[in-house]
Amino acid sequence: MPCDTGHDWWRSAVIYQVYPRSFADSNGDGVGDLPGITSRLPYLADLGVDAIWLSPFYPSAHEDGGYDIIDFRDVDPLFGNLDDFDALVARAKRLGLRVLVDLVPNHTSRHHPWFLESRASRTAARRNWYIWADPAKDGGPPNNWRAVTGGSAWTLDEATGQYYMHSFFAAQPDLNWRNPNVREAMAEIMRFWLDRGIDGFRVDMIDYLLKDEALRDEPVDDKGWYDHPLAKYQLNQWGVVDIMRGLRRVVDGYPGARILLGEVESRLPIDVLVRYYGTAGQLDVLHLPFNFWLLFLPWQSAALERFITDYDAAVPEGAVPNWVLGNHDVPRPATRLGVAQARAAMVLLLTLRGAPVVYYGDELGMPNVPIPPERIQDPWSAALPGGGRDPARTPMRWNGGPTAGFCPEHAVPWLPVGDGLETVNVEDQRQDPRSMLALTKALLTLRRARPALRDGSLRCIQGPPGIIAFSRVLHEERFLVALNTTDGTLDMPLPPGTVGVVRLSSAMDRTGTCSALRLRAHEACVLEWVHRS
Ligand code: NOJ
C-alpha cells in the first residue's frame, strides 16, 4: 500500500510505539535492534497501524534506557548503524508506514562532548550550553527544585564549584534553551533525521525546556512538597510555546506533513496541555501534545466520561486529540487495569476521536513481567519498587518459545520474557479469532473503513452508572461505543426509534442487531446506529 502523501495523514493516524531494545533481536546478543525491527515491519503493516515511533536508538551511556544521548546523529552499535536505519525507513515506506523518531532536546548524557566541554571550566566555550549556578549561601543547591526522579535537581561539579541542573537523573544535564546556539544545534539535528526521510519526531519532556531565569524556589505546601505538573518555575514557562514554534518551523520546512508529537507532564491540567497546540486559527505549535490521562484515571465510567468530555471540548477547533493507554514508563494496561478491562480499554483507545498511540505488545495484552532483583536494568527502580519501569519494557512476544521468538534460543534476552507465553504471543493469537490481537486488528480495520470512527465528532451519551458511552458521527454515519466498566451485566438503552448493529464486541463473539444493548462485565461494543425503518 503506498504512503498517503496527503498533509492530513496524521490527523487520525494510529501510532505504534516501538521500544527498540525489546522488539526483535536480529544478531543474537539478547538486545533488540534496527534490523530486527525492519524484519517485523510487515507485522505492523498487517496489523493496520499508520506510523511507528522509535524510542531512542542513539549512542548512549544507557544510564536511562537510551534517553541519555551521547551523539544525536548516529545509531548506537547495540542497535545497528545508519545504513540499518535507512533500510528501516525505506522498508517502512514501501509498506505504507510512517516513521517518527525520538528527539530528546531537554538534556544530553553527562558523557556528551558538549557537556564534557561545558564542565571543563567556568569559562569554557560551551559553559552556557547547560544550566550552571553558584551554590546557595549555605553551600547547598541553588534552589529547592526537585528532579522528576527524586532528590535535588542540582548536582555539584566539584572541579568548578558550581551546580548543574538536571530535570531527570544527574546523568542527564539539562541544556540551556535560552542559548540560541543550543536551539540551532537542535534544529540541525532535526534536519539530519528529516533529510533521511522520517515523518516527524516524538519530542521528550518539552515542558521542561525553559526554567525561570531567576531560578526562584518553587512554592511548597506545609510538608515542603510541590507536584511537578503544577510547578510554577521549573516547567511550563510561557516561552516553551515559542521554542516549540521554532521546532515546528523546522518540520514545516519539509514537504509532506512531518509532525511533532510532544511529551508533557503526565498529569498536566487540560488548560495547560492544550496551549501546546497553539490556538484555533493558529495551530502552529505541536501537531499532537500527548494526553496521558488515561494512564492515571481510575477505570470508572464517571471519571472517564468527565475527562473525555472536558478534554475533547478543550482541544482547539481544527486540532486533533491524542490518547495513550501504555508506554515504556508506566505499568501495562493488562496489569494496571486487568485483562478484560485492557480489552475494553483498547476499544476505547481506538474509537475515541483523535490520533492514539499503541505501545508495543499491548495489542496482545502483554502483562508487566516481574523482574528478579539481579536482572533489574532501570536506574529508577530504587524509587519504583519491583523493577522500576522494566516490567513494562520486556521483550515482544512473537511466539510461545523459551525466548518468545524475540532472540535466538541460545541467547539471553536483556529482560526476562515472563510467564503465560502459551497464549500471550503473536503466533498463537493469530490462530485465535477471539484473541486480543484479533480484537486490535478488527478495531484498526473498522477504523480504517469507517470515516465516522476516524474523523467523526464525539459526544458522550448518558448511560446507567458503570457504562461509558459516546457517539461518533460523520454525515449520515453514526456509531455508538459503549463500555461496561463494572464486574456485572448492565443494560444500555438505545434512543427510541433506533437500533444498533453490532460491529464489534471486545469479546469478539457477537454480531447482530439490537434495540437495547446488554453488556457483560467489562465488555465494550461498537454499534452502528441506525433509525428503525
Ligand atoms: C521521558 C521518557 O519517556 C522517559 O523514559 C525518560 O526516562 C525521560 N523522559 C528522560 O528523558
mmCIF file of C-alpha atoms in Angstrom, residues 263-516:
data_model
loop_
_atom_site.group_PDB
_atom_site.id
_atom_site.type_symbol
_atom_site.label_atom_id
_atom_site.label_comp_id
_atom_site.label_asym_id
_atom_site.label_seq_id
_atom_site.Cartn_x
_atom_site.Cartn_y
_atom_site.Cartn_z
ATOM 1 C CA GLU A 263 5.675 14.753 25.665
ATOM 2 C CA VAL A 264 4.334 16.865 28.507
ATOM 3 C CA GLU A 265 3.994 16.040 32.207
ATOM 4 C CA SER A 266 1.554 13.203 32.581
ATOM 5 C CA ARG A 267 -0.991 14.895 34.816
ATOM 6 C CA LEU A 268 -0.854 18.325 33.263
ATOM 7 C CA PRO A 269 -4.082 20.286 33.737
ATOM 8 C CA ILE A 270 -6.049 20.339 30.472
ATOM 9 C CA ASP A 271 -5.806 24.116 30.023
ATOM 10 C CA VAL A 272 -2.001 23.956 30.171
ATOM 11 C CA LEU A 273 -1.825 20.902 27.922
ATOM 12 C CA VAL A 274 -3.860 22.461 25.101
ATOM 13 C CA ARG A 275 -1.596 25.529 24.995
ATOM 14 C CA TYR A 276 0.861 23.324 23.142
ATOM 15 C CA TYR A 277 -1.411 23.174 20.099
ATOM 16 C CA GLY A 278 -1.468 26.948 19.630
ATOM 17 C CA THR A 279 -4.889 28.483 19.253
ATOM 18 C CA ALA A 280 -7.807 27.830 16.908
ATOM 19 C CA GLY A 281 -6.873 29.513 13.658
ATOM 20 C CA GLN A 282 -3.194 29.448 14.600
ATOM 21 C CA LEU A 283 -2.289 25.843 15.260
ATOM 22 C CA ASP A 284 1.417 26.417 14.870
ATOM 23 C CA VAL A 285 2.901 24.695 17.914
ATOM 24 C CA LEU A 286 2.763 20.882 18.232
ATOM 25 C CA HIS A 287 0.628 18.737 15.974
ATOM 26 C CA LEU A 288 -0.083 16.460 18.919
ATOM 27 C CA PRO A 289 0.735 17.208 22.549
ATOM 28 C CA PHE A 290 0.491 13.897 24.386
ATOM 29 C CA ASN A 291 -2.529 13.356 26.587
ATOM 30 C CA PHE A 292 -1.558 10.797 29.235
ATOM 31 C CA TRP A 293 -4.633 10.981 31.416
ATOM 32 C CA LEU A 294 -5.916 7.503 30.505
ATOM 33 C CA LEU A 295 -2.803 6.170 32.209
ATOM 34 C CA PHE A 296 -3.871 7.568 35.552
ATOM 35 C CA LEU A 297 -7.625 7.985 35.677
ATOM 36 C CA PRO A 298 -9.484 5.335 37.647
ATOM 37 C CA TRP A 299 -11.233 2.822 35.410
ATOM 38 C CA GLN A 300 -14.637 4.210 36.332
ATOM 39 C CA SER A 301 -17.256 5.481 33.949
ATOM 40 C CA ALA A 302 -17.923 8.808 35.682
ATOM 41 C CA ALA A 303 -14.265 9.846 35.862
ATOM 42 C CA LEU A 304 -13.579 8.730 32.308
ATOM 43 C CA GLU A 305 -16.650 10.416 30.902
ATOM 44 C CA ARG A 306 -15.901 13.697 32.647
ATOM 45 C CA PHE A 307 -12.361 13.734 31.360
ATOM 46 C CA ILE A 308 -13.267 12.738 27.791
ATOM 47 C CA THR A 309 -15.908 15.476 27.629
ATOM 48 C CA ASP A 310 -13.687 18.184 29.108
ATOM 49 C CA TYR A 311 -10.609 17.325 27.092
ATOM 50 C CA ASP A 312 -12.438 16.885 23.788
ATOM 51 C CA ALA A 313 -14.063 20.286 24.285
ATOM 52 C CA ALA A 314 -10.780 21.963 25.245
ATOM 53 C CA VAL A 315 -8.829 20.820 22.177
ATOM 54 C CA PRO A 316 -8.843 23.909 19.930
ATOM 55 C CA GLU A 317 -11.029 23.798 16.865
ATOM 56 C CA GLY A 318 -9.204 22.134 13.993
ATOM 57 C CA ALA A 319 -6.705 20.411 16.302
ATOM 58 C CA VAL A 320 -6.550 16.677 16.932
ATOM 59 C CA PRO A 321 -6.856 14.989 20.337
ATOM 60 C CA ASN A 322 -4.337 12.360 21.411
ATOM 61 C CA TRP A 323 -4.835 9.293 23.590
ATOM 62 C CA VAL A 324 -2.374 6.898 25.200
ATOM 63 C CA LEU A 325 -3.003 3.684 27.089
ATOM 64 C CA GLY A 326 0.523 2.475 27.716
ATOM 65 C CA ASN A 327 4.156 3.345 27.242
ATOM 66 C CA HIS A 328 7.648 2.479 28.422
ATOM 67 C CA ASP A 329 7.266 4.472 31.646
ATOM 68 C CA VAL A 330 4.113 3.014 33.193
ATOM 69 C CA PRO A 331 2.641 -0.394 34.056
ATOM 70 C CA ARG A 332 0.938 -2.160 31.160
ATOM 71 C CA PRO A 333 -2.872 -1.952 30.875
ATOM 72 C CA ALA A 334 -3.332 -5.734 31.237
ATOM 73 C CA THR A 335 -1.716 -5.449 34.682
ATOM 74 C CA ARG A 336 -2.816 -1.953 35.639
ATOM 75 C CA LEU A 337 -6.466 -2.365 34.675
ATOM 76 C CA GLY A 338 -6.926 -6.135 34.335
ATOM 77 C CA VAL A 339 -7.033 -8.469 31.337
ATOM 78 C CA ALA A 340 -10.712 -7.967 30.436
ATOM 79 C CA GLN A 341 -10.527 -4.259 31.165
ATOM 80 C CA ALA A 342 -7.494 -3.948 28.872
ATOM 81 C CA ARG A 343 -9.594 -5.299 26.004
ATOM 82 C CA ALA A 344 -12.324 -2.750 26.656
ATOM 83 C CA ALA A 345 -9.666 -0.078 27.021
ATOM 84 C CA MET A 346 -8.276 -0.939 23.581
ATOM 85 C CA VAL A 347 -11.788 -0.411 22.167
ATOM 86 C CA LEU A 348 -11.859 2.965 23.902
ATOM 87 C CA LEU A 349 -8.394 3.968 22.687
ATOM 88 C CA LEU A 350 -9.136 3.132 19.067
ATOM 89 C CA THR A 351 -12.618 4.630 18.878
ATOM 90 C CA LEU A 352 -12.083 7.955 20.662
ATOM 91 C CA ARG A 353 -11.657 10.999 18.439
ATOM 92 C CA GLY A 354 -8.059 11.715 17.532
ATOM 93 C CA ALA A 355 -4.693 10.113 16.945
ATOM 94 C CA PRO A 356 -3.933 7.402 19.516
ATOM 95 C CA VAL A 357 -0.642 5.740 20.405
ATOM 96 C CA VAL A 358 -0.439 1.968 20.943
ATOM 97 C CA TYR A 359 2.513 0.636 22.937
ATOM 98 C CA TYR A 360 4.168 -2.484 21.509
ATOM 99 C CA GLY A 361 2.761 -5.695 22.955
ATOM 100 C CA ASP A 362 -0.388 -4.063 24.325
ATOM 101 C CA GLU A 363 -2.148 -5.394 21.217
ATOM 102 C CA LEU A 364 -1.525 -8.854 22.709
ATOM 103 C CA GLY A 365 -2.420 -7.889 26.257
ATOM 104 C CA MET A 366 1.177 -8.422 27.376
ATOM 105 C CA PRO A 367 1.367 -8.136 31.172
ATOM 106 C CA ASN A 368 4.006 -6.497 33.332
ATOM 107 C CA VAL A 369 6.744 -9.050 33.830
ATOM 108 C CA PRO A 370 8.232 -9.333 37.328
ATOM 109 C CA ILE A 371 11.983 -8.715 37.200
ATOM 110 C CA PRO A 372 14.253 -10.569 39.626
ATOM 111 C CA PRO A 373 16.401 -8.047 41.537
ATOM 112 C CA GLU A 374 19.631 -9.199 39.901
ATOM 113 C CA ARG A 375 18.230 -8.509 36.424
ATOM 114 C CA ILE A 376 16.865 -5.010 37.019
ATOM 115 C CA GLN A 377 18.165 -2.509 34.466
ATOM 116 C CA ASP A 378 16.192 0.667 35.140
ATOM 117 C CA PRO A 379 18.085 3.049 37.457
ATOM 118 C CA TRP A 380 14.733 4.341 38.696
ATOM 119 C CA SER A 381 13.985 1.005 40.335
ATOM 120 C CA ALA A 382 15.014 2.344 43.742
ATOM 121 C CA ALA A 383 12.037 4.689 43.696
ATOM 122 C CA LEU A 384 9.641 2.432 41.778
ATOM 123 C CA PRO A 385 9.752 -0.917 43.556
ATOM 124 C CA GLY A 386 9.502 -4.109 41.518
ATOM 125 C CA GLY A 387 11.994 -3.257 38.780
ATOM 126 C CA GLY A 388 11.188 0.381 38.099
ATOM 127 C CA ARG A 389 9.944 0.708 34.538
ATOM 128 C CA ASP A 390 11.464 -2.600 33.375
ATOM 129 C CA PRO A 391 8.333 -4.765 33.869
ATOM 130 C CA ALA A 392 6.653 -2.854 31.021
ATOM 131 C CA ARG A 393 9.734 -2.974 28.776
ATOM 132 C CA THR A 394 10.187 -6.732 28.418
ATOM 133 C CA PRO A 395 10.726 -8.428 25.041
ATOM 134 C CA MET A 396 7.947 -8.550 22.494
ATOM 135 C CA ARG A 397 6.376 -11.975 22.372
ATOM 136 C CA TRP A 398 6.404 -13.321 18.858
ATOM 137 C CA ASN A 399 5.796 -16.967 19.759
ATOM 138 C CA GLY A 400 5.489 -19.327 22.707
ATOM 139 C CA GLY A 401 9.133 -20.489 22.646
ATOM 140 C CA PRO A 402 11.537 -20.023 25.557
ATOM 141 C CA THR A 403 12.754 -16.637 24.302
ATOM 142 C CA ALA A 404 9.363 -15.727 22.836
ATOM 143 C CA GLY A 405 10.878 -15.525 19.346
ATOM 144 C CA PHE A 406 12.463 -12.227 20.383
ATOM 145 C CA CYS A 407 16.001 -13.587 20.102
ATOM 146 C CA PRO A 408 17.549 -16.958 19.227
ATOM 147 C CA GLU A 409 17.027 -19.572 21.922
ATOM 148 C CA HIS A 410 20.733 -19.731 22.775
ATOM 149 C CA ALA A 411 20.707 -16.008 23.641
ATOM 150 C CA VAL A 412 19.669 -14.428 26.932
ATOM 151 C CA PRO A 413 17.111 -11.659 26.391
ATOM 152 C CA TRP A 414 18.093 -8.407 28.120
ATOM 153 C CA LEU A 415 14.979 -8.693 30.306
ATOM 154 C CA PRO A 416 13.017 -11.874 31.048
ATOM 155 C CA VAL A 417 10.162 -12.661 28.668
ATOM 156 C CA GLY A 418 7.868 -13.691 31.548
ATOM 157 C CA ASP A 419 5.143 -16.298 32.008
ATOM 158 C CA GLY A 420 1.901 -17.006 30.187
ATOM 159 C CA LEU A 421 3.694 -17.359 26.868
ATOM 160 C CA GLU A 422 1.310 -20.091 25.682
ATOM 161 C CA THR A 423 -1.412 -17.564 24.959
ATOM 162 C CA VAL A 424 0.091 -14.102 25.029
ATOM 163 C CA ASN A 425 2.168 -14.206 21.853
ATOM 164 C CA VAL A 426 1.652 -13.241 18.224
ATOM 165 C CA GLU A 427 1.790 -16.731 16.716
ATOM 166 C CA ASP A 428 -0.864 -18.230 18.984
ATOM 167 C CA GLN A 429 -3.116 -15.196 18.982
ATOM 168 C CA ARG A 430 -3.094 -15.184 15.178
ATOM 169 C CA GLN A 431 -4.811 -18.571 15.276
ATOM 170 C CA ASP A 432 -7.453 -17.438 17.750
ATOM 171 C CA PRO A 433 -10.294 -15.355 16.287
ATOM 172 C CA ARG A 434 -11.171 -14.057 19.763
ATOM 173 C CA SER A 435 -7.688 -13.078 20.860
ATOM 174 C CA MET A 436 -6.647 -9.591 21.902
ATOM 175 C CA LEU A 437 -4.591 -9.420 18.710
ATOM 176 C CA ALA A 438 -7.675 -10.285 16.661
ATOM 177 C CA LEU A 439 -9.609 -7.604 18.549
ATOM 178 C CA THR A 440 -6.939 -4.951 17.947
ATOM 179 C CA LYS A 441 -6.731 -5.821 14.275
ATOM 180 C CA ALA A 442 -10.523 -5.779 13.892
ATOM 181 C CA LEU A 443 -10.654 -2.347 15.549
ATOM 182 C CA LEU A 444 -7.957 -0.993 13.255
ATOM 183 C CA THR A 445 -9.723 -2.434 10.206
ATOM 184 C CA LEU A 446 -13.065 -0.966 11.246
ATOM 185 C CA ARG A 447 -11.447 2.391 11.951
ATOM 186 C CA ARG A 448 -9.838 2.480 8.526
ATOM 187 C CA ALA A 449 -13.053 1.504 6.784
ATOM 188 C CA ARG A 450 -15.437 3.874 8.533
ATOM 189 C CA PRO A 451 -14.843 7.623 8.328
ATOM 190 C CA ALA A 452 -17.062 8.389 11.329
ATOM 191 C CA LEU A 453 -14.736 6.383 13.571
ATOM 192 C CA ARG A 454 -11.728 8.224 12.242
ATOM 193 C CA ASP A 455 -12.927 11.750 11.748
ATOM 194 C CA GLY A 456 -16.405 11.978 13.216
ATOM 195 C CA SER A 457 -17.464 14.225 16.064
ATOM 196 C CA LEU A 458 -17.649 12.763 19.561
ATOM 197 C CA ARG A 459 -20.374 13.230 22.133
ATOM 198 C CA CYS A 460 -20.717 11.426 25.439
ATOM 199 C CA ILE A 461 -24.120 9.874 25.980
ATOM 200 C CA GLN A 462 -25.645 9.414 29.390
ATOM 201 C CA GLY A 463 -25.913 5.725 30.261
ATOM 202 C CA PRO A 464 -26.539 3.894 33.512
ATOM 203 C CA PRO A 465 -23.805 4.273 36.155
ATOM 204 C CA GLY A 466 -20.918 1.993 35.213
ATOM 205 C CA ILE A 467 -21.284 2.451 31.469
ATOM 206 C CA ILE A 468 -19.375 4.945 29.459
ATOM 207 C CA ALA A 469 -20.933 5.622 26.077
ATOM 208 C CA PHE A 470 -20.281 8.051 23.267
ATOM 209 C CA SER A 471 -21.303 8.614 19.693
ATOM 210 C CA ARG A 472 -19.060 9.133 16.682
ATOM 211 C CA VAL A 473 -20.891 10.842 13.869
ATOM 212 C CA LEU A 474 -19.899 11.990 10.403
ATOM 213 C CA HIS A 475 -22.583 12.985 7.908
ATOM 214 C CA GLU A 476 -25.015 10.048 7.794
ATOM 215 C CA GLU A 477 -22.693 7.599 9.507
ATOM 216 C CA ARG A 478 -23.306 7.107 13.239
ATOM 217 C CA PHE A 479 -21.639 4.832 15.713
ATOM 218 C CA LEU A 480 -22.253 4.230 19.357
ATOM 219 C CA VAL A 481 -19.408 2.970 21.526
ATOM 220 C CA ALA A 482 -20.373 1.646 24.957
ATOM 221 C CA LEU A 483 -18.147 0.170 27.667
ATOM 222 C CA ASN A 484 -19.144 -1.564 30.831
ATOM 223 C CA THR A 485 -16.536 -0.694 33.454
ATOM 224 C CA THR A 486 -18.058 -2.939 36.138
ATOM 225 C CA ASP A 487 -17.989 -6.618 37.155
ATOM 226 C CA GLY A 488 -21.705 -7.080 36.490
ATOM 227 C CA THR A 489 -24.053 -7.107 33.499
ATOM 228 C CA LEU A 490 -25.509 -3.728 32.560
ATOM 229 C CA ASP A 491 -28.108 -2.616 30.020
ATOM 230 C CA MET A 492 -27.516 0.361 27.806
ATOM 231 C CA PRO A 493 -30.795 1.589 26.316
ATOM 232 C CA LEU A 494 -30.693 2.950 22.802
ATOM 233 C CA PRO A 495 -32.699 6.077 21.994
ATOM 234 C CA PRO A 496 -36.291 5.290 20.955
ATOM 235 C CA GLY A 497 -36.679 4.598 17.277
ATOM 236 C CA THR A 498 -33.094 3.472 16.787
ATOM 237 C CA VAL A 499 -31.430 0.107 16.547
ATOM 238 C CA GLY A 500 -27.797 -0.850 16.749
ATOM 239 C CA VAL A 501 -25.907 -3.219 14.503
ATOM 240 C CA VAL A 502 -23.094 -4.745 16.492
ATOM 241 C CA ARG A 503 -19.920 -4.180 14.507
ATOM 242 C CA LEU A 504 -17.594 -5.408 17.198
ATOM 243 C CA SER A 505 -17.501 -6.591 20.789
ATOM 244 C CA SER A 506 -14.384 -6.683 22.952
ATOM 245 C CA ALA A 507 -15.171 -10.373 23.477
ATOM 246 C CA MET A 508 -15.151 -10.890 19.683
ATOM 247 C CA ASP A 509 -18.146 -13.195 19.940
ATOM 248 C CA ARG A 510 -21.207 -11.300 18.840
ATOM 249 C CA THR A 511 -22.858 -9.679 15.864
ATOM 250 C CA GLY A 512 -26.492 -8.894 15.095
ATOM 251 C CA THR A 513 -28.984 -6.128 15.608
ATOM 252 C CA CYS A 514 -30.388 -4.911 18.911
ATOM 253 C CA SER A 515 -32.660 -2.224 20.275
ATOM 254 C CA ALA A 516 -31.122 -2.417 23.762
#
